[in-house]
XYZ file of N, CA and C in Angstrom:
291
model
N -30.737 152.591 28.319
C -31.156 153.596 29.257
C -31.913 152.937 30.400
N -31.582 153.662 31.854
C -32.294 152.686 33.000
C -33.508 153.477 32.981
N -35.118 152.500 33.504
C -35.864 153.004 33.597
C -36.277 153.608 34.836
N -37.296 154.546 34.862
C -37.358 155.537 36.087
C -37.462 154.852 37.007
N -37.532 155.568 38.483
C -38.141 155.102 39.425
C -39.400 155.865 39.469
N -39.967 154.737 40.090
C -41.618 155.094 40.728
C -41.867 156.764 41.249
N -41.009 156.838 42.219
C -40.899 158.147 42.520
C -40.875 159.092 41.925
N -40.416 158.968 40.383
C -39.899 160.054 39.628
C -41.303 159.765 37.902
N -41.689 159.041 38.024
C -42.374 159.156 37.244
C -44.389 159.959 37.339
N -44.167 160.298 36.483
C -45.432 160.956 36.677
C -46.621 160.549 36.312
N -47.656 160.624 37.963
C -48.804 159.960 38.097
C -49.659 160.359 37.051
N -50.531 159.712 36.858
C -51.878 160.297 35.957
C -53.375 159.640 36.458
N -54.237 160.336 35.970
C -55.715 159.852 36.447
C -56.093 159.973 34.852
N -57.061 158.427 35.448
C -57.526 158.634 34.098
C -59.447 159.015 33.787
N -59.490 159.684 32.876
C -61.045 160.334 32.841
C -62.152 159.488 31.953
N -63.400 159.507 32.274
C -64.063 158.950 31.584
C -65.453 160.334 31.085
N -65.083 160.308 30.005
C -65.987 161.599 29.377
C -66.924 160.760 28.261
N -68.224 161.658 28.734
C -69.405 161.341 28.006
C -69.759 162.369 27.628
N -71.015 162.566 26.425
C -71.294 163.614 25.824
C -72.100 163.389 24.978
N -72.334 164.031 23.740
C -73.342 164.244 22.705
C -71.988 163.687 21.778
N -72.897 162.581 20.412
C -71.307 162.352 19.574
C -71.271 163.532 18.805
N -71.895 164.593 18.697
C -71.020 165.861 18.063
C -69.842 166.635 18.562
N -69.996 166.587 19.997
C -69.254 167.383 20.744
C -68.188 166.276 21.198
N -68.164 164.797 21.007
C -67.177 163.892 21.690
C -66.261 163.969 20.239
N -65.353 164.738 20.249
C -64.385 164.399 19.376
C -62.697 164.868 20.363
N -62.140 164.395 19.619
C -60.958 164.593 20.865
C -60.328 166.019 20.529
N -60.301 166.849 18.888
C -60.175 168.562 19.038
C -60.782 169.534 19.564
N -62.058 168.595 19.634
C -62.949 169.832 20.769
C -62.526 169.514 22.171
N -62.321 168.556 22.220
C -61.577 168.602 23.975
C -60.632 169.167 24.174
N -59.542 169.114 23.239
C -58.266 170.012 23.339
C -58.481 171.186 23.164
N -59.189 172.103 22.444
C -60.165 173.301 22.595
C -60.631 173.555 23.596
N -61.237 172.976 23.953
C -62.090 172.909 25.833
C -61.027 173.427 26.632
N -60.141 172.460 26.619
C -59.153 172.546 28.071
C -57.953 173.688 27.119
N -57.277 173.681 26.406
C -56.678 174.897 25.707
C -56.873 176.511 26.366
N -58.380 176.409 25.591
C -59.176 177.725 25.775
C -59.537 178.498 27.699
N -59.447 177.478 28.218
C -59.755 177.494 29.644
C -58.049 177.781 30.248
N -57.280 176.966 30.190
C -56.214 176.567 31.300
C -54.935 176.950 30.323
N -54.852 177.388 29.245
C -53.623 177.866 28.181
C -53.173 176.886 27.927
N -52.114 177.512 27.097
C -50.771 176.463 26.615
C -49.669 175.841 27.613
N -49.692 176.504 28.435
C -48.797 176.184 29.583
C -49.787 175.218 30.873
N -50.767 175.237 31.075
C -51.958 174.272 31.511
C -51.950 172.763 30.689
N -51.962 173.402 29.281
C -52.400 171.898 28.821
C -50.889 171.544 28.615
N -50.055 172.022 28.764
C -48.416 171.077 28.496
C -48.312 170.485 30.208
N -48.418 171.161 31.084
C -48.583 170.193 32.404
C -49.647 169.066 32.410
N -50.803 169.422 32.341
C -51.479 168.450 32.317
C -51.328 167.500 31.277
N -50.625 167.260 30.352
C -50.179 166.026 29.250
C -51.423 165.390 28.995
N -52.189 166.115 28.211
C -53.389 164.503 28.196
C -53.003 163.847 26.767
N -53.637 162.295 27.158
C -53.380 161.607 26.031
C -54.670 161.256 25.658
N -55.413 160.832 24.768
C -56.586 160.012 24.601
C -56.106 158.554 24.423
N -57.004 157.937 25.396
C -56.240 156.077 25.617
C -57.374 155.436 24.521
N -58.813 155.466 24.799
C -59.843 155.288 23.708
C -61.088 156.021 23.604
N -61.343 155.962 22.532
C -62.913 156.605 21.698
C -63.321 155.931 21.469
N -64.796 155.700 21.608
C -66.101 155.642 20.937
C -66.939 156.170 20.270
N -68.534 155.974 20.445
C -69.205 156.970 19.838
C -69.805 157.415 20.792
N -70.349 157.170 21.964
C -70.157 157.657 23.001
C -69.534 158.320 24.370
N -68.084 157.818 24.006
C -67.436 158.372 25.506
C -66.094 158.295 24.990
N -65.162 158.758 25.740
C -63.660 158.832 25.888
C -62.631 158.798 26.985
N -61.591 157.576 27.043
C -61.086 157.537 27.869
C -59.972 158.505 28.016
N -59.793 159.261 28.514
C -58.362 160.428 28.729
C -57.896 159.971 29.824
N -56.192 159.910 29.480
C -55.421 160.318 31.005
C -54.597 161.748 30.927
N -54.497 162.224 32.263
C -53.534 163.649 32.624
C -53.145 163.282 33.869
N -52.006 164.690 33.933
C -51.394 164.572 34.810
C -52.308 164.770 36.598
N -52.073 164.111 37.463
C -52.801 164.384 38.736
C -53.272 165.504 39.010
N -51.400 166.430 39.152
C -51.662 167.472 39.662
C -52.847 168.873 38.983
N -53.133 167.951 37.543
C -53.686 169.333 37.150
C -55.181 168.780 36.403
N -55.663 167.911 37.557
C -57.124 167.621 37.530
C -58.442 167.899 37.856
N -58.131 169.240 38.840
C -58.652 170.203 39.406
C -58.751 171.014 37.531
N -58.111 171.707 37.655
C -58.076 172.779 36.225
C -58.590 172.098 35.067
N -58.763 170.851 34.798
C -58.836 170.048 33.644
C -60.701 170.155 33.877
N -61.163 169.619 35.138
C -62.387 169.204 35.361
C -62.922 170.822 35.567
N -62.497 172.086 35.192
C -63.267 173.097 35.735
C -62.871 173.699 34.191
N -62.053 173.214 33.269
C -62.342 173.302 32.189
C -63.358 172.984 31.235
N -64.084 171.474 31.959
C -65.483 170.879 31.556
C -66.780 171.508 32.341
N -66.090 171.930 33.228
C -67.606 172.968 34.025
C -67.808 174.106 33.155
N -66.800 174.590 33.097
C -67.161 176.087 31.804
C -67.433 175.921 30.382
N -66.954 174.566 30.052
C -67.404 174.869 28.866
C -68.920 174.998 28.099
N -69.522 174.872 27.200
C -70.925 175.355 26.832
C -70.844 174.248 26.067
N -70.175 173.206 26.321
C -70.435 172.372 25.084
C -70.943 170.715 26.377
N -71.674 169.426 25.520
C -72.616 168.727 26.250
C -71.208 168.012 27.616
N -70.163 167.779 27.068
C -69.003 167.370 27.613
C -69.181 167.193 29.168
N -68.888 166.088 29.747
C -69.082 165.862 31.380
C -68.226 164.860 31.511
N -67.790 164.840 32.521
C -66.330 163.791 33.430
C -67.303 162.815 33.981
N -67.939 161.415 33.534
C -68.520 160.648 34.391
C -67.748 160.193 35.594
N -66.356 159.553 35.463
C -65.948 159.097 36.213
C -64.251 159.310 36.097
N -63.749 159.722 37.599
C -61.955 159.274 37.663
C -61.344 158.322 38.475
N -60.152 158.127 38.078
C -59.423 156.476 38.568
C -58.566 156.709 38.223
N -57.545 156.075 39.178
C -55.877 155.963 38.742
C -55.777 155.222 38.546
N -56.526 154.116 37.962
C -56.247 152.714 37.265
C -57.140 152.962 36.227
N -57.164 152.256 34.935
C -57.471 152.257 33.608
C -58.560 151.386 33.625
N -58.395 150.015 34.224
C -59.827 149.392 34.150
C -60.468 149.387 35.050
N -60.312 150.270 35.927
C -61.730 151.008 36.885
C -62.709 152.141 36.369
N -62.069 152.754 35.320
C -62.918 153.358 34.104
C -63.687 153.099 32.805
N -63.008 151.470 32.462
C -63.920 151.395 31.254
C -65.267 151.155 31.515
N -65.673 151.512 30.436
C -67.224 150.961 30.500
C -67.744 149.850 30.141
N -68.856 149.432 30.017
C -69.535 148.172 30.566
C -69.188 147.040 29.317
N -69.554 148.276 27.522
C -69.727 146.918 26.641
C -68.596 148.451 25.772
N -67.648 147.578 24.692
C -67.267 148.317 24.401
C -68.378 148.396 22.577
């Protein structure tokens, strides 16, 4: 099978989320953004979790639906916050793993 072109493949940003380690688990995030933006929200936005800690989490999604993703973390009631986004992967990690 030939692989895509650039054009046709789909961008992603990737997130850097911090939090309380009760609330950093990756089902409560899918809860978070679920509960906010539906089933049809979170199948566009595709997130994957790239890595966990005990502090933070790297997520990528789709571009277009990074607006809705990040106003999914404004509403929620839980400690959850977007420190930082990047369309490159190691412009997000953090310092020590």
């Amino acid at each position: 099978m030939k692989a895509l072109k650039p054009s046709h493949r789909e961008k992603k940003r990737y997130l850097l989320i911090k939090g309380k380690a009760v609330d950093l688990n990756s089902k409560i995030i899918e809860k978070e953004i679920l509960r906010f933006i539906g089933i049809l929200g979170y199948s566009k936005a595709s997130p994957m979790f790239i890595k966990t800690t005990k502090t933070s989490i790297i997520m990528s999604i789709n571009r277009q639906a990074l607006v809705e993703v990040r106003a999914a973390f404004a509403a929620s009631s839980s400690s959850l916050r977007i420190e930082k986004v990047s369309g490159v992967v190691g412009k997000v990690k953090w310092e020590r793993l």
